[in-house]
Tab-separated table of N, CA and C in Angstrom:
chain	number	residue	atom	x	y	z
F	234	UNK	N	341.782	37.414	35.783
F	234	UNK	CA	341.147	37.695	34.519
F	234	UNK	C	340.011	38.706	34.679
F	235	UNK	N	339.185	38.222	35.799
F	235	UNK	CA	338.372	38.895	36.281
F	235	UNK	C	338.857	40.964	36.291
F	236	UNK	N	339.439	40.796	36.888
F	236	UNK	CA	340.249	42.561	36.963
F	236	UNK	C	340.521	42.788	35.769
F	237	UNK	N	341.069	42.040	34.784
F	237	UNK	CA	341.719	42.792	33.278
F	237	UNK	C	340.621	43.523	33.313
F	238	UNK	N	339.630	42.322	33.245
F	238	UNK	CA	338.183	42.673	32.328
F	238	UNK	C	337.632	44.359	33.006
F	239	UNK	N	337.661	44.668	34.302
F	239	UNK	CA	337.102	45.382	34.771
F	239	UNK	C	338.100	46.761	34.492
F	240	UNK	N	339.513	46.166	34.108
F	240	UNK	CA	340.295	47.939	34.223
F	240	UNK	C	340.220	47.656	33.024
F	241	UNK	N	339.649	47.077	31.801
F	241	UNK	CA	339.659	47.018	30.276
F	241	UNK	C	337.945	47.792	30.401
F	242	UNK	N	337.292	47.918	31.062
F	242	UNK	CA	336.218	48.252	31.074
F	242	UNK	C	336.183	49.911	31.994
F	243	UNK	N	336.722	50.003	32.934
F	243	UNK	CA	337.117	50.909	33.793
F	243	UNK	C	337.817	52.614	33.066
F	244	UNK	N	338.873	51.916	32.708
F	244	UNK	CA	339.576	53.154	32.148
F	244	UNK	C	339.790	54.342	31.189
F	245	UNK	N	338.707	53.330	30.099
F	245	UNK	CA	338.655	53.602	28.988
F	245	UNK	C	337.094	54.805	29.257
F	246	UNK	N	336.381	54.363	30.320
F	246	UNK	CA	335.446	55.783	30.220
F	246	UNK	C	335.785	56.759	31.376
F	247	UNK	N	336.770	56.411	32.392
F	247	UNK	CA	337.610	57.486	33.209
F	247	UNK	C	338.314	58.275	31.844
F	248	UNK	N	339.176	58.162	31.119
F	248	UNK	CA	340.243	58.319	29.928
F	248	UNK	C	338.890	59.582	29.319
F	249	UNK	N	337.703	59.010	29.058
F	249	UNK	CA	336.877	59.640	28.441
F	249	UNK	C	336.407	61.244	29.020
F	250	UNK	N	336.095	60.741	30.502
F	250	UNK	CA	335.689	61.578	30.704
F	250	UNK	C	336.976	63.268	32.021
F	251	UNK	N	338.199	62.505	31.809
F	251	UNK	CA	339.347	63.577	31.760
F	251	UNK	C	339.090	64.286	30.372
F	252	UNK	N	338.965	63.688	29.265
F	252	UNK	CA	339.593	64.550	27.914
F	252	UNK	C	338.291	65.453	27.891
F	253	UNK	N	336.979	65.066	27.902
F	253	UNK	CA	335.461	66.163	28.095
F	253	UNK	C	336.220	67.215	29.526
F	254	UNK	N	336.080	66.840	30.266
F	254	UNK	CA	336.846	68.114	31.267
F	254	UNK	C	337.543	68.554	30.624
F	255	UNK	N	338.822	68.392	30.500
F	255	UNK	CA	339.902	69.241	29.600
F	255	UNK	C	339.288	70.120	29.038
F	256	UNK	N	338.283	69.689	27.052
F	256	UNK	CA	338.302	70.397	26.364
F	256	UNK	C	336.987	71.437	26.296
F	257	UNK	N	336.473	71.335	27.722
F	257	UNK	CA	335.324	72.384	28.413
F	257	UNK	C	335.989	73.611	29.514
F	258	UNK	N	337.103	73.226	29.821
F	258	UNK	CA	337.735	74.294	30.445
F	258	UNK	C	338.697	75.025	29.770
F	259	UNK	N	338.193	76.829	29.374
F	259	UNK	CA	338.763	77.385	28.717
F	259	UNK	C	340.066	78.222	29.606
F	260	UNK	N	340.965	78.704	29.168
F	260	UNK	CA	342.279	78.989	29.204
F	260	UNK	C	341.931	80.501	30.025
F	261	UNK	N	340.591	81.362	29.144
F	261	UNK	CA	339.902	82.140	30.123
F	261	UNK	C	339.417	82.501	31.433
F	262	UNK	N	339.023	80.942	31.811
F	262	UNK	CA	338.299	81.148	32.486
F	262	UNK	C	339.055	80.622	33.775
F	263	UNK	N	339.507	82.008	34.738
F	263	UNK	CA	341.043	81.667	35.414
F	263	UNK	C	340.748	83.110	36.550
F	264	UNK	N	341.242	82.967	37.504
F	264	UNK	CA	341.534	84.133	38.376
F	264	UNK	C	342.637	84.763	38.136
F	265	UNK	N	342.398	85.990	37.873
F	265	UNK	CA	344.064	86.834	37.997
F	265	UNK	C	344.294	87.421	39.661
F	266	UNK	N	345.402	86.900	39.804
F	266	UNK	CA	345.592	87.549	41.280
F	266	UNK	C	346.891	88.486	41.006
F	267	UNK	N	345.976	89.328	41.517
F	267	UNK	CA	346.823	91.049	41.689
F	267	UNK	C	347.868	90.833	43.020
F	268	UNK	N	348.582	91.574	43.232
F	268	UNK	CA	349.439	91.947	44.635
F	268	UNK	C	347.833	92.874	45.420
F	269	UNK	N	347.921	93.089	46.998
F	269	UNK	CA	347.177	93.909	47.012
F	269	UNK	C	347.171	95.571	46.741
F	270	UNK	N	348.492	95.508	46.426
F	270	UNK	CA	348.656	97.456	46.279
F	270	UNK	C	347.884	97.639	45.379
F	271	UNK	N	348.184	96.576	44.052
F	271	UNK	CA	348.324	97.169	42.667
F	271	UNK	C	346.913	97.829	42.404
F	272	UNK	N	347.082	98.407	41.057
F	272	UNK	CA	345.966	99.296	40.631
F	272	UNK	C	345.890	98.888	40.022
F	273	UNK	N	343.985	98.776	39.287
F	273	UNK	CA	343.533	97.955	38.646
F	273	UNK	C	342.159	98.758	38.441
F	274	UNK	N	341.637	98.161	36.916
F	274	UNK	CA	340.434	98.567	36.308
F	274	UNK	C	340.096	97.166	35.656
F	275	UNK	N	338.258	97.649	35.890
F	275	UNK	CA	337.822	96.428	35.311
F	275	UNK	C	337.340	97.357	33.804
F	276	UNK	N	337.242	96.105	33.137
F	276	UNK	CA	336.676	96.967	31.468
F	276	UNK	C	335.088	95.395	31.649
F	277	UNK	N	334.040	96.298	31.394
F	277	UNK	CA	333.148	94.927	30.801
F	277	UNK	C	331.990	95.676	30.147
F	278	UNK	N	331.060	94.923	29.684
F	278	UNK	CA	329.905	95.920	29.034
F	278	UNK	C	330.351	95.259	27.613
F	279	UNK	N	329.701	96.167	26.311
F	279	UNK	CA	330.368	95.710	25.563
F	279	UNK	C	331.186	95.974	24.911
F	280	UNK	N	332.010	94.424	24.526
F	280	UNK	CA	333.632	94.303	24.613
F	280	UNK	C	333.831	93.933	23.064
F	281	UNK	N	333.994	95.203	22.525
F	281	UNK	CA	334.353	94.745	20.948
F	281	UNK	C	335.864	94.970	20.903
F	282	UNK	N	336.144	94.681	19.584
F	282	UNK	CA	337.662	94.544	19.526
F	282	UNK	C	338.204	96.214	19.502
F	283	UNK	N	337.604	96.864	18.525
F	283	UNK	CA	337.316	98.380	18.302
F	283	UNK	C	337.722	99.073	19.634
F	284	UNK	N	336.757	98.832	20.586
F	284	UNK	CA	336.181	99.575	21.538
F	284	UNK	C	337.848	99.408	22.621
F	285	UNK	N	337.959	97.885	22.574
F	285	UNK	CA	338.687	97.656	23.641
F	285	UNK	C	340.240	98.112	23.273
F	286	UNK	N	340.475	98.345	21.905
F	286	UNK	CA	341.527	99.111	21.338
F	286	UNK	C	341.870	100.269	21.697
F	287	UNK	N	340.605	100.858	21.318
F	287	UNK	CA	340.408	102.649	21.753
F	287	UNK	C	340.679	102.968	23.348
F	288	UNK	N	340.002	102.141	23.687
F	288	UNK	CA	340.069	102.200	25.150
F	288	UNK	C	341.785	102.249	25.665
F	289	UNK	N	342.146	101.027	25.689
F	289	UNK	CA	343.481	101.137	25.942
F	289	UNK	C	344.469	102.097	25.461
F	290	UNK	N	344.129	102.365	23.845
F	290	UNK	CA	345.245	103.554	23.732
F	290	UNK	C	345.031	104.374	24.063
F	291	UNK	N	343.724	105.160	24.790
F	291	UNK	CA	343.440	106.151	25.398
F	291	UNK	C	343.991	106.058	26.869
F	292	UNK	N	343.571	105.324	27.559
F	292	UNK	CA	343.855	104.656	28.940
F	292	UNK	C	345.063	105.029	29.233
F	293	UNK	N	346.387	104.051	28.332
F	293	UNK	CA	348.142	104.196	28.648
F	293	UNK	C	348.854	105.512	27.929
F	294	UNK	N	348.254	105.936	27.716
F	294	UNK	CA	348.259	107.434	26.680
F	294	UNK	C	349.472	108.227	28.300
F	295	UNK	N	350.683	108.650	27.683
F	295	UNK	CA	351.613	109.003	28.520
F	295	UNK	C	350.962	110.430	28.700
F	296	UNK	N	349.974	111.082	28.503
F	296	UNK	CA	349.331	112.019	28.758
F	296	UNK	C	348.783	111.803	30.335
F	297	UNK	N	348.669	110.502	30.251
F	297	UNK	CA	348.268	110.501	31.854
F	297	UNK	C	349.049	110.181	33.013
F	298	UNK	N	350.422	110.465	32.743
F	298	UNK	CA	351.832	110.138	33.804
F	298	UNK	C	352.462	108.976	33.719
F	299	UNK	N	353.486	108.614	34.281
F	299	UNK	CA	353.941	107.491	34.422
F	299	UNK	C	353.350	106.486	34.900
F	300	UNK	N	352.880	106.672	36.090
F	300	UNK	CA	351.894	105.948	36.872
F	300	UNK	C	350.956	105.167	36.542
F	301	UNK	N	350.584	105.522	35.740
F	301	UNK	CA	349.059	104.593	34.747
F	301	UNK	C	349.359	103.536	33.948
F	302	UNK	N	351.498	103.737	33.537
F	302	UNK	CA	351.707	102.209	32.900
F	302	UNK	C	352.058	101.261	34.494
F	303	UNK	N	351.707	101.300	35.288
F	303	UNK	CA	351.422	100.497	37.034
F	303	UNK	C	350.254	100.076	36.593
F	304	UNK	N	348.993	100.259	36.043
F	304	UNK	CA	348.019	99.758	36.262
F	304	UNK	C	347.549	98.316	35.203
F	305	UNK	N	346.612	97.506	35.520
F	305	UNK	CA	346.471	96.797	35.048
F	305	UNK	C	344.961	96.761	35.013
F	306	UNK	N	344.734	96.053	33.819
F	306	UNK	CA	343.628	96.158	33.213
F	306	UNK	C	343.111	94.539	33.051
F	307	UNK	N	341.605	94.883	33.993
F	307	UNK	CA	340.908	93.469	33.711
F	307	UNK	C	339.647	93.155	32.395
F	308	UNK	N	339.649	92.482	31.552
F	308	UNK	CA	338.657	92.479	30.919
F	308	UNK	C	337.462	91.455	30.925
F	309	UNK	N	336.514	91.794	30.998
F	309	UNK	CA	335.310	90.723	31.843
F	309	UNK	C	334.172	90.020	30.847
F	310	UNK	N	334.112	89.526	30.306
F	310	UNK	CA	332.850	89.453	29.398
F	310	UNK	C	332.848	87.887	29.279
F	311	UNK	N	331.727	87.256	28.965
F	311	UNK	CA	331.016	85.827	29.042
F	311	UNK	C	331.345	85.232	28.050
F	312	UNK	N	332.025	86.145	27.111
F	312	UNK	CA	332.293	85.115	25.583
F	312	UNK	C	334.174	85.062	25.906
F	313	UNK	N	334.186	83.904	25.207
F	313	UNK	CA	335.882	83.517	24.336
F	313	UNK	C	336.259	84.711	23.829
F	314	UNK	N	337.589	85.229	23.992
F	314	UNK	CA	337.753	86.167	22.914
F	314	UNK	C	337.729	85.781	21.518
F	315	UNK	N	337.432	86.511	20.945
F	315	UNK	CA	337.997	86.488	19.526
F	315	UNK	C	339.391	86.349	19.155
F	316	UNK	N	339.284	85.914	17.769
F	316	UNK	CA	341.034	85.937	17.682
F	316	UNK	C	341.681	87.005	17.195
F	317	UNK	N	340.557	88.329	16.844
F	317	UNK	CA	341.254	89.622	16.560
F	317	UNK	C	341.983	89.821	18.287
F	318	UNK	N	340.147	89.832	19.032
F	318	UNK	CA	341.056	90.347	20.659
F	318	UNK	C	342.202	89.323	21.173
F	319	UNK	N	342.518	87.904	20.439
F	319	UNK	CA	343.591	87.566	21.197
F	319	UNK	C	344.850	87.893	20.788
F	320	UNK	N	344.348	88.813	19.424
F	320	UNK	CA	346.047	88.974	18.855
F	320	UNK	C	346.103	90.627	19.610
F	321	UNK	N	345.230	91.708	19.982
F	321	UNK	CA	345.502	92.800	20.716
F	321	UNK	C	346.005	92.433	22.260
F	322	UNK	N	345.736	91.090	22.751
F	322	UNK	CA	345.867	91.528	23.998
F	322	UNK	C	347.581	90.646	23.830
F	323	UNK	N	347.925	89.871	22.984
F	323	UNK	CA	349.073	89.824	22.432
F	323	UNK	C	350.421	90.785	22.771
F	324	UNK	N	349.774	91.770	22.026
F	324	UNK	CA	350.470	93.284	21.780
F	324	UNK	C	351.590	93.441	23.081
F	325	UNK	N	352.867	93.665	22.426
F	325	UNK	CA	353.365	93.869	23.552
F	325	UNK	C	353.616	94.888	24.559
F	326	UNK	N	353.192	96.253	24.528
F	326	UNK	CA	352.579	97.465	24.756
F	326	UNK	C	351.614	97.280	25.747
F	327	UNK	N	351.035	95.855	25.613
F	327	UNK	CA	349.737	95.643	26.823
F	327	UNK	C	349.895	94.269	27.731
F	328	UNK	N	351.254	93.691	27.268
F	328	UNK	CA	351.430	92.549	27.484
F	328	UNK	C	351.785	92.377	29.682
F	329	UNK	N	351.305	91.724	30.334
F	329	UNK	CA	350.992	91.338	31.503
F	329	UNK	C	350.687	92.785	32.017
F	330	UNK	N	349.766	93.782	31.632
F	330	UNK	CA	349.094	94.687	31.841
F	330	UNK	C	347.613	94.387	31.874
F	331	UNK	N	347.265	93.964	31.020
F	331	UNK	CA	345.921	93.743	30.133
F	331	UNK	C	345.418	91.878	30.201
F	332	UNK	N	344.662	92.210	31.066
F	332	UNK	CA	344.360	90.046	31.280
F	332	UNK	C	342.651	90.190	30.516
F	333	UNK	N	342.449	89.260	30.084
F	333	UNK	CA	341.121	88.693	29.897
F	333	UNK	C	340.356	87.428	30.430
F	334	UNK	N	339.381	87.734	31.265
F	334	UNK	CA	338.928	86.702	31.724
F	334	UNK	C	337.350	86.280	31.445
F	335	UNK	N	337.001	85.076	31.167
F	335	UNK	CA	335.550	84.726	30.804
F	335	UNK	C	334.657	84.707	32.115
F	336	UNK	N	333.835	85.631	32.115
F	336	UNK	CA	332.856	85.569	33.594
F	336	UNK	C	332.050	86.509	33.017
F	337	UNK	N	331.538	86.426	34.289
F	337	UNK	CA	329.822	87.970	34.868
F	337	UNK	C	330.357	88.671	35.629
F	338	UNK	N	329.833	90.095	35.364
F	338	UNK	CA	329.957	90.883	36.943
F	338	UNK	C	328.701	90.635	37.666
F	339	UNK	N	327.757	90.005	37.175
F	339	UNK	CA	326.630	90.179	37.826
F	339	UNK	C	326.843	88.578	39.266
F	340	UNK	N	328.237	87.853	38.939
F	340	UNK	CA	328.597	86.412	39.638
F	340	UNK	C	329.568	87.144	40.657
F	341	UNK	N	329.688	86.922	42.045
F	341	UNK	CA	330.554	87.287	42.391
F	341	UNK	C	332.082	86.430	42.607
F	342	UNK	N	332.180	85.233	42.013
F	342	UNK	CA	333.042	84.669	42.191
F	342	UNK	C	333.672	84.938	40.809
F	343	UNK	N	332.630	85.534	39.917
F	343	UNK	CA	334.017	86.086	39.181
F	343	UNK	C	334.537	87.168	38.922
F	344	UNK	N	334.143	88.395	40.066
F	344	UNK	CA	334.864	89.155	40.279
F	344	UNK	C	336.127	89.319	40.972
């Protein structure tokens, strides 16, 4: 009886404190691992939806060879995206080209 009582007492704030982990770890906030060849740019500073638009269609712009759709693009900034930037990085034009990740450059573990 003794044990009910303790896994009736036990589980229910383990149970608690899985679902607080869970809904504090964002989907962002993740390492992208490159191959080592690949080519890669970081984008950070500030990261508006605008900016990070322009950027890219300038960036994959076939003006700059074939070669440049090889590269992949990291985006760095401390906030969640937005849900404008989650519907651009959506796009399928940028799709497993273009990652977003929640960090600092000023951290080195999340570079």
């Amino acid at each position: 009886m003794a044990i009910l009582a303790l896994i009736a007492l036990a589980v229910p704030s383990r149970i608690s404190r899985l679902v607080d982990l869970a809904l504090n770890t964002s989907a962002y906030t993740k390492t992208v691992a490159l191959p080592t060849a690949t080519r890669h740019a970081l984008l950070c500073g500030y990261i508006g939806v605008e900016s990070v638009r322009q950027f890219l269609h300038e960036f994959f712009n076939a003006d700059h060879g074939p070669n440049i759709f090889k590269t992949t693009i990291v985006v760095l900034h401390t906030d969640e995206p937005s849900m404008e930037m989650k519907a651009l990085l959506r796009d399928p034009g940028y799709a497993n080209r273009v990652f977003y990740v929640k960090g600092q450059v000023l951290y080195n573990c999340d570079l």
